[in-house]
Coordinates of C-alpha atoms in Angstrom, one line a residue:
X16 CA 39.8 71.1 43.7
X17 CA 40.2 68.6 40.5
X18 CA 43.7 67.2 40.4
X19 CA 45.2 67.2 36.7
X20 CA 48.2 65.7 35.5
X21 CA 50.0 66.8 32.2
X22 CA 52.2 63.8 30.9
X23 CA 54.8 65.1 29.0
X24 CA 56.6 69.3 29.1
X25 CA 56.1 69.6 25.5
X26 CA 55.1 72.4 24.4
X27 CA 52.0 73.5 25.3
X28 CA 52.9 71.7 28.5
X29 CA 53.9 75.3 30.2
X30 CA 51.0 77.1 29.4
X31 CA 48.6 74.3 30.1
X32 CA 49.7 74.6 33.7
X33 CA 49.3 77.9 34.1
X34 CA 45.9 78.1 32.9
X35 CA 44.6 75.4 34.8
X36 CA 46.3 77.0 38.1
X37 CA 44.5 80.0 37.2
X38 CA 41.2 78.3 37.2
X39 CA 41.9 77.1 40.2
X40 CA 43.0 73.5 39.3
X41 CA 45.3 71.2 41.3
X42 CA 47.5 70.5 38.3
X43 CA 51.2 69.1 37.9
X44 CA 53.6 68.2 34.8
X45 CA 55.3 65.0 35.2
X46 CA 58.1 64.2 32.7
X47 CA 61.4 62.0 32.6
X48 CA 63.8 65.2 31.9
X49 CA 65.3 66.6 34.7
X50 CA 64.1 70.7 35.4
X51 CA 62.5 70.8 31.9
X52 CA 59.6 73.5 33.1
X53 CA 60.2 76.6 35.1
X54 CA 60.1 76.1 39.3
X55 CA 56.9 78.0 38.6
X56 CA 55.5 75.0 37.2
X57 CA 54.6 72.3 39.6
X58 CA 56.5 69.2 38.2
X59 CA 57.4 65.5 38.9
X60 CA 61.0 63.8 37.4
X61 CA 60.2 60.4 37.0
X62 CA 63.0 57.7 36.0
X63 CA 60.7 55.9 33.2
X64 CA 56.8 55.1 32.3
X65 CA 56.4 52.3 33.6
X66 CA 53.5 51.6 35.8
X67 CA 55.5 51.6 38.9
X68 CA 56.8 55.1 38.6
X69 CA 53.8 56.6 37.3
X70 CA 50.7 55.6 39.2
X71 CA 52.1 57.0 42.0
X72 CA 51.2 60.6 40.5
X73 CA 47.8 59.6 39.4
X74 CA 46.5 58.5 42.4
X75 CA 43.1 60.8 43.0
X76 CA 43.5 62.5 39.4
X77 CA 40.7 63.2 37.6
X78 CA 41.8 64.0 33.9
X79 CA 45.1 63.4 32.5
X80 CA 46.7 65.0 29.3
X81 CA 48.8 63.4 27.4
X82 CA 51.1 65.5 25.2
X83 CA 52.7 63.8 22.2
X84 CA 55.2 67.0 21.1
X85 CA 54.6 68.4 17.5
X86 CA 58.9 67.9 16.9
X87 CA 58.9 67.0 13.3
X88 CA 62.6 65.7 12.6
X89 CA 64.6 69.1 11.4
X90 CA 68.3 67.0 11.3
X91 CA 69.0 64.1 9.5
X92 CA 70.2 60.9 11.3
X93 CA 71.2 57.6 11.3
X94 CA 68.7 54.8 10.6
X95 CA 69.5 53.1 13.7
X96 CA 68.5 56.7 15.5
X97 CA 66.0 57.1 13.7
X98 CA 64.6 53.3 14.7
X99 CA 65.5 54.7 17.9
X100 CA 63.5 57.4 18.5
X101 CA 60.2 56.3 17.2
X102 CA 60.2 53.5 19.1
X103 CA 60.5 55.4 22.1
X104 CA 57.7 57.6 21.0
X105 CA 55.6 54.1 21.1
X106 CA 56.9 52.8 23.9
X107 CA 56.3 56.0 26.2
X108 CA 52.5 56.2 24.8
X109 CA 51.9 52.3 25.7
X110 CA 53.9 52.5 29.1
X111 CA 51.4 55.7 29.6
X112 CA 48.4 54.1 29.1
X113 CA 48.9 51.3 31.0
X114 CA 49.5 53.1 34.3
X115 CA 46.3 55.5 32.8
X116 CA 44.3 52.4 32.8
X117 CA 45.8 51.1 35.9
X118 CA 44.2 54.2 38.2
X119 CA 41.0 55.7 38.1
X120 CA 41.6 58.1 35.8
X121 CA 38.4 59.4 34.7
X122 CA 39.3 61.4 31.1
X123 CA 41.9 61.2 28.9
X124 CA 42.7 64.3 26.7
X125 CA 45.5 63.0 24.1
X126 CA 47.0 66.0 22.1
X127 CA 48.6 64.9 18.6
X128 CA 49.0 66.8 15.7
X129 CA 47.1 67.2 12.1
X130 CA 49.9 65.6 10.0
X131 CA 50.6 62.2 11.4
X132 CA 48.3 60.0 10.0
X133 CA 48.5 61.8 6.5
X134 CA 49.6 59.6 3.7
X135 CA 51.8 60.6 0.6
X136 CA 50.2 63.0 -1.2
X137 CA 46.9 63.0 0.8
X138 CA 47.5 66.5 1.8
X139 CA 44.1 67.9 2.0
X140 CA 42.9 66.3 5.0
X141 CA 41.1 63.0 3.4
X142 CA 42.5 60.9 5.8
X143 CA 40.5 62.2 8.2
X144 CA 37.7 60.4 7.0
X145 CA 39.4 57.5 5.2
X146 CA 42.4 56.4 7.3
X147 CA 41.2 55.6 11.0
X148 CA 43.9 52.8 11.2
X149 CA 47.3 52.9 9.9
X150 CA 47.6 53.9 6.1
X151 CA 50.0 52.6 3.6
X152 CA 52.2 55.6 3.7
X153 CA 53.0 58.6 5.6
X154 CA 53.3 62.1 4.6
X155 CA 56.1 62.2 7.4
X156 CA 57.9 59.1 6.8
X157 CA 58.6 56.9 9.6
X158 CA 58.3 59.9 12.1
X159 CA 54.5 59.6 11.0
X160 CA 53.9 56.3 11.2
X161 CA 55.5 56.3 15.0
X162 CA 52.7 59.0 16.0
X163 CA 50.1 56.9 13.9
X164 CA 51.0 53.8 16.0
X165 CA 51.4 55.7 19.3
X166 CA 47.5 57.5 18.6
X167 CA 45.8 54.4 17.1
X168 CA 47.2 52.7 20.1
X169 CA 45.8 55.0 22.9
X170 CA 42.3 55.0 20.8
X171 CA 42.4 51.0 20.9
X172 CA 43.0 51.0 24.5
X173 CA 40.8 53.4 25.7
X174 CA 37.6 50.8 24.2
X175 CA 39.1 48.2 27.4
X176 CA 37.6 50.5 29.8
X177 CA 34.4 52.3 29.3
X178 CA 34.7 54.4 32.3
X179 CA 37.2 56.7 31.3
X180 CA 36.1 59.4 28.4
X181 CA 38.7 60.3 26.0
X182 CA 38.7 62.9 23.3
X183 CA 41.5 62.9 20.6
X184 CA 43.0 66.0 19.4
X185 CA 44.9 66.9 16.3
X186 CA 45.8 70.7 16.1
X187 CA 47.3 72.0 12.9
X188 CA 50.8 74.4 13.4
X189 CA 50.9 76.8 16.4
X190 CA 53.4 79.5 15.1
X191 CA 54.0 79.7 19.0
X192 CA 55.4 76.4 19.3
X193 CA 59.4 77.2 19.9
X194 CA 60.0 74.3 17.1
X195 CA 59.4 77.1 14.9
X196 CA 62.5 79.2 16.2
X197 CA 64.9 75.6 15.7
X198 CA 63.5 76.3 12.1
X199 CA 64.6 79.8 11.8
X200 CA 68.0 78.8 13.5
X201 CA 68.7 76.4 10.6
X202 CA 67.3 78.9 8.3
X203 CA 69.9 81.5 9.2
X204 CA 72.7 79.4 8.8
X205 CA 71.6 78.8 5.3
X206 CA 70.1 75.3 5.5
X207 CA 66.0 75.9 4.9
X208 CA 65.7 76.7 1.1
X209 CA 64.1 80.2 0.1
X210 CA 61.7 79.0 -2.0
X211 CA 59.2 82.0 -3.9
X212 CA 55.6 80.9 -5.5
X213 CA 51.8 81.1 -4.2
X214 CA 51.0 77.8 -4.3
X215 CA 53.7 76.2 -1.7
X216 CA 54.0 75.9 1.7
X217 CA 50.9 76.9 2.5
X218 CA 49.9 75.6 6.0
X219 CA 46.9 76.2 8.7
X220 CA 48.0 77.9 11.7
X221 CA 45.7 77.6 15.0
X222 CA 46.6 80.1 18.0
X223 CA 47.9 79.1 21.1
X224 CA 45.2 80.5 23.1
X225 CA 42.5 78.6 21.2
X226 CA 44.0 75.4 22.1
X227 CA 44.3 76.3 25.6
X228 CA 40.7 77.3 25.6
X229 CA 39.6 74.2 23.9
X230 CA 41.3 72.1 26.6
X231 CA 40.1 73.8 28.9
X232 CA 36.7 73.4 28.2
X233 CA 36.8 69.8 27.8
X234 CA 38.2 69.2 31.2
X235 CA 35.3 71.7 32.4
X236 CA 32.3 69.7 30.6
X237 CA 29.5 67.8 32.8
X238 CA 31.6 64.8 34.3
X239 CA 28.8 62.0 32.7
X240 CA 29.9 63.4 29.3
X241 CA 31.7 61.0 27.2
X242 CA 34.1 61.7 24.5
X243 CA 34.9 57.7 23.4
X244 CA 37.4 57.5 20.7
X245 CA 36.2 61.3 19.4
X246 CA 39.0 63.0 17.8
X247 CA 39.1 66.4 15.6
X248 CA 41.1 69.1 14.1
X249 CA 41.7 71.9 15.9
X250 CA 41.2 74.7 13.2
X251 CA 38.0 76.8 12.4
X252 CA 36.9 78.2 9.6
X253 CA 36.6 81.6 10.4
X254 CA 40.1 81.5 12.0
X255 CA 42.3 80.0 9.4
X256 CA 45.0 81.7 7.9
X257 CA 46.4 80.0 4.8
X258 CA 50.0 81.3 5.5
X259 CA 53.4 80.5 4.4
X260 CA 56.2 78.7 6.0
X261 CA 58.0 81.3 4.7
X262 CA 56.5 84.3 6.4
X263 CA 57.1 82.6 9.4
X264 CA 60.6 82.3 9.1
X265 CA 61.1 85.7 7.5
X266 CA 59.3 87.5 11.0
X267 CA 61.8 85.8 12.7
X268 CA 65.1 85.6 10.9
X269 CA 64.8 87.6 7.9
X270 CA 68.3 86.6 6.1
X271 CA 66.3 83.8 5.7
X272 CA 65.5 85.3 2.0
X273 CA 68.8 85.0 1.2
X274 CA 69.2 81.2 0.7
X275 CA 66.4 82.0 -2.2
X276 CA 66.8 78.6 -4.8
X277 CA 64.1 76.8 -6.7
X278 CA 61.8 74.8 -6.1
X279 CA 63.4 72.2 -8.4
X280 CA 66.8 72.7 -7.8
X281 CA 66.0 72.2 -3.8
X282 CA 63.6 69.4 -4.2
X283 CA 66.6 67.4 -6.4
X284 CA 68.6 68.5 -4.0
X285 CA 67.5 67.1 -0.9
X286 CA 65.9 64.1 -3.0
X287 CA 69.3 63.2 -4.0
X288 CA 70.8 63.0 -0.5
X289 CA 67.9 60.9 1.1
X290 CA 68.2 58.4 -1.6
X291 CA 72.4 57.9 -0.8
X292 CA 71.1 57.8 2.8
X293 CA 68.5 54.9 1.6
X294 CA 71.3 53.0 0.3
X295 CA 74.4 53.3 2.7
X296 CA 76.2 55.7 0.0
X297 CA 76.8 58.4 2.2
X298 CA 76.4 59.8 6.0
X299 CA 73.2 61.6 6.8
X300 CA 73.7 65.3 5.5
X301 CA 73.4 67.7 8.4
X302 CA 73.0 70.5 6.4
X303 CA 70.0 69.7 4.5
X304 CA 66.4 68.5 5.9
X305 CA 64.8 65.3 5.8
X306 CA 63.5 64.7 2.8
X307 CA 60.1 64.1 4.5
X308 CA 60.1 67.3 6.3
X309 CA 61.2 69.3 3.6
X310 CA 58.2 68.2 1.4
X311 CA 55.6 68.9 4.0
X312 CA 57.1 72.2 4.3
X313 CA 57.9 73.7 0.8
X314 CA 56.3 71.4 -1.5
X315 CA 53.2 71.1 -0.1
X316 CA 49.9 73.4 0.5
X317 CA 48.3 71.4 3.6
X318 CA 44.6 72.3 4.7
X319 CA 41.9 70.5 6.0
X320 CA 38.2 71.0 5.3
X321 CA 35.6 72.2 8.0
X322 CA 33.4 69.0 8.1
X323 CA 35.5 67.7 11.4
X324 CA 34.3 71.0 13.5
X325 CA 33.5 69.6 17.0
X326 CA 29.8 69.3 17.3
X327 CA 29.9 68.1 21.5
X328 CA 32.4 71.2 22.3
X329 CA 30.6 74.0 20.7
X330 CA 33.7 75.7 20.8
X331 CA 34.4 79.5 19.7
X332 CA 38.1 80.5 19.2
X333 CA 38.8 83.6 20.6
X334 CA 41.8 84.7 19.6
X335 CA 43.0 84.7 15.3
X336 CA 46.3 82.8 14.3
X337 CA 47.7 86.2 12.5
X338 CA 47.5 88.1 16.3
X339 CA 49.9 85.8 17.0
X340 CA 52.1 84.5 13.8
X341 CA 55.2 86.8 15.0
X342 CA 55.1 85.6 18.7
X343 CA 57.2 83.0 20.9
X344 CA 56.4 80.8 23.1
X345 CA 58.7 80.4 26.5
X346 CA 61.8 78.6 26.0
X347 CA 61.4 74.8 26.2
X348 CA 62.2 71.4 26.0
X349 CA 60.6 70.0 22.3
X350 CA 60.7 66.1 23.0

């Protein structure tokens, strides 16, 4: 029975493991938090990532997955917090793969997301091709560049040993990922602007069962098979559904059309109070988004072209986003 560790209980950390136990794997989630998965879920607390702590749990392990949670910043905070929290997100990744490296891990399957590496205003998908380092800008703000760092990182170090494969996902938004319901919390107490017009906030959405699949199938592949620095976009063609942001939030809270505004009005809005942020004029506003996040959201129609299908996987989604655009996850830890 092939041993399989998850590294992180992130969603799609839950669902991961009970695939996998289906199919008969040996598989475990180990994490830092204290009972972040159900006792249904096999799972080892461990006090940090250091090598120490976490070869242990790798020892005989076969394929690790390391999730990097898709928890786009929703509050505002302070710069030192912010500072804070994406160095952890670096640090945990590094700490990771050293211990990864340290054990005879023989596949890596690192699952990202579609947005990191975008830069301002790149937001159909060129960076893709273009930006296989760090770009000038990010489409998230700092939040992006931390995942940037944290991925280019695991992709350098995976070249100082040849006999592990590694394979690089980015999936676009899974409307079964419980960030979605923080989203529609903040929506119902007013603070996500209602914003109407066709050509915003248009995003991919992948199902949750495709990824699963696709994961799957990777750790299932002949065992000579290398996937070396291969990375793609989880999204097909035949499966994408151009939908709102809004729709999303409407299925879920629908108040949420309440809070309707303009696109202008909103935009200057929020603009307005990340710029007295910038400058030390004024507290982070707790009732407003980041600027970042509100721009990938409601100004933006993100998509990504078909070019990046994966060619080694051969893979056919089974399942369409809209089946599952109105359904939750589990409840879960995000980060």
């Amino acid at each position: 029975m092939e041993k399989v560790v998850i590294l992180g209980s992130a969603f799609p950390a839950i669902h991961l493991s009970t695939l996998l136990q289906t199919a008969q794997y040996d598989v475990r989630v180990v994490d830092t938090h204290r009972n972040p998965v159900p006792s249904s879920v096999p799972y080892s607390r461990i006090d940090d990532w250091s090598i120490s702590k976490l070869s242990p749990h790798l020892k005989g392990v076969e394929s690790v997955i390391l999730i990097v949670p898709f928890d786009i910043p929703l509050e505002n905070v302070t710069h030192d917090m912010e500072a804070m929290r994406n160095e952890q997100i670096v640090s945990r990744i590094e700490h990771s793969l050293d211990a990864i490296l340290h054990s005879k891990v023989r596949r890596l399957i690192y699952l990202g997301d579609a947005y990191s590496s975008l830069p301002v205003d790149d937001n159909y998908g060129i960076s893709e091709q273009k930006h296989l380092g760090i770009p000038s800008s990010f489409l998230l703000g700092s939040y992006g560049e931390a995942l940037c760092r944290a991925e280019l990182t695991a992709r350098n170090r995976m070249k100082e040993k040849s006999s592990i494969s590694s394979i690089f996902l980015r999936p676009v938004m899974c409307a079964e990922n419980p960030w979605f319901d923080r989203l529609a919390q903040k929506a119902s107490k007013g603070e996500v602007p209602f914003i109407r017009g066709n050509r915003r906030s248009q995003h991919q959405f992948v199902a949750l069962h495709n990824i699963l699949q696709l994961i799957q199938q990777v750790i299932t592949v002949d065992r000579t098979t290398h996937f070396s620095l291969e990375f793609c976009m989880i999204h097909f063609s035949q499966y994408l559904l151009p939908s709102y942001v809004m729709s999303v939030l409407l299925s879920r809270c629908p108040s949420f059309a309440l809070s309707e505004t303009s696109f202008i009005s909103a935009f200057a809005t929020h603009l307005k109070a990340h710029l007295f942020h910038s400058y030390s004029l004024s507290a982070p506003s707790s009732l407003l988004l980041p600027l970042p996040t509100f721009r990938l959201l409601f100004d933006k129609t993100v998509g990504f072209s078909n070019r990046k299908q994966r060619l080694l996987l051969n893979f056919v989604p089974t399942e369409e986003p809209i089946q599952t655009m109105k359904k939750r996850a589990p409840p879960m830890r995000m980060g």
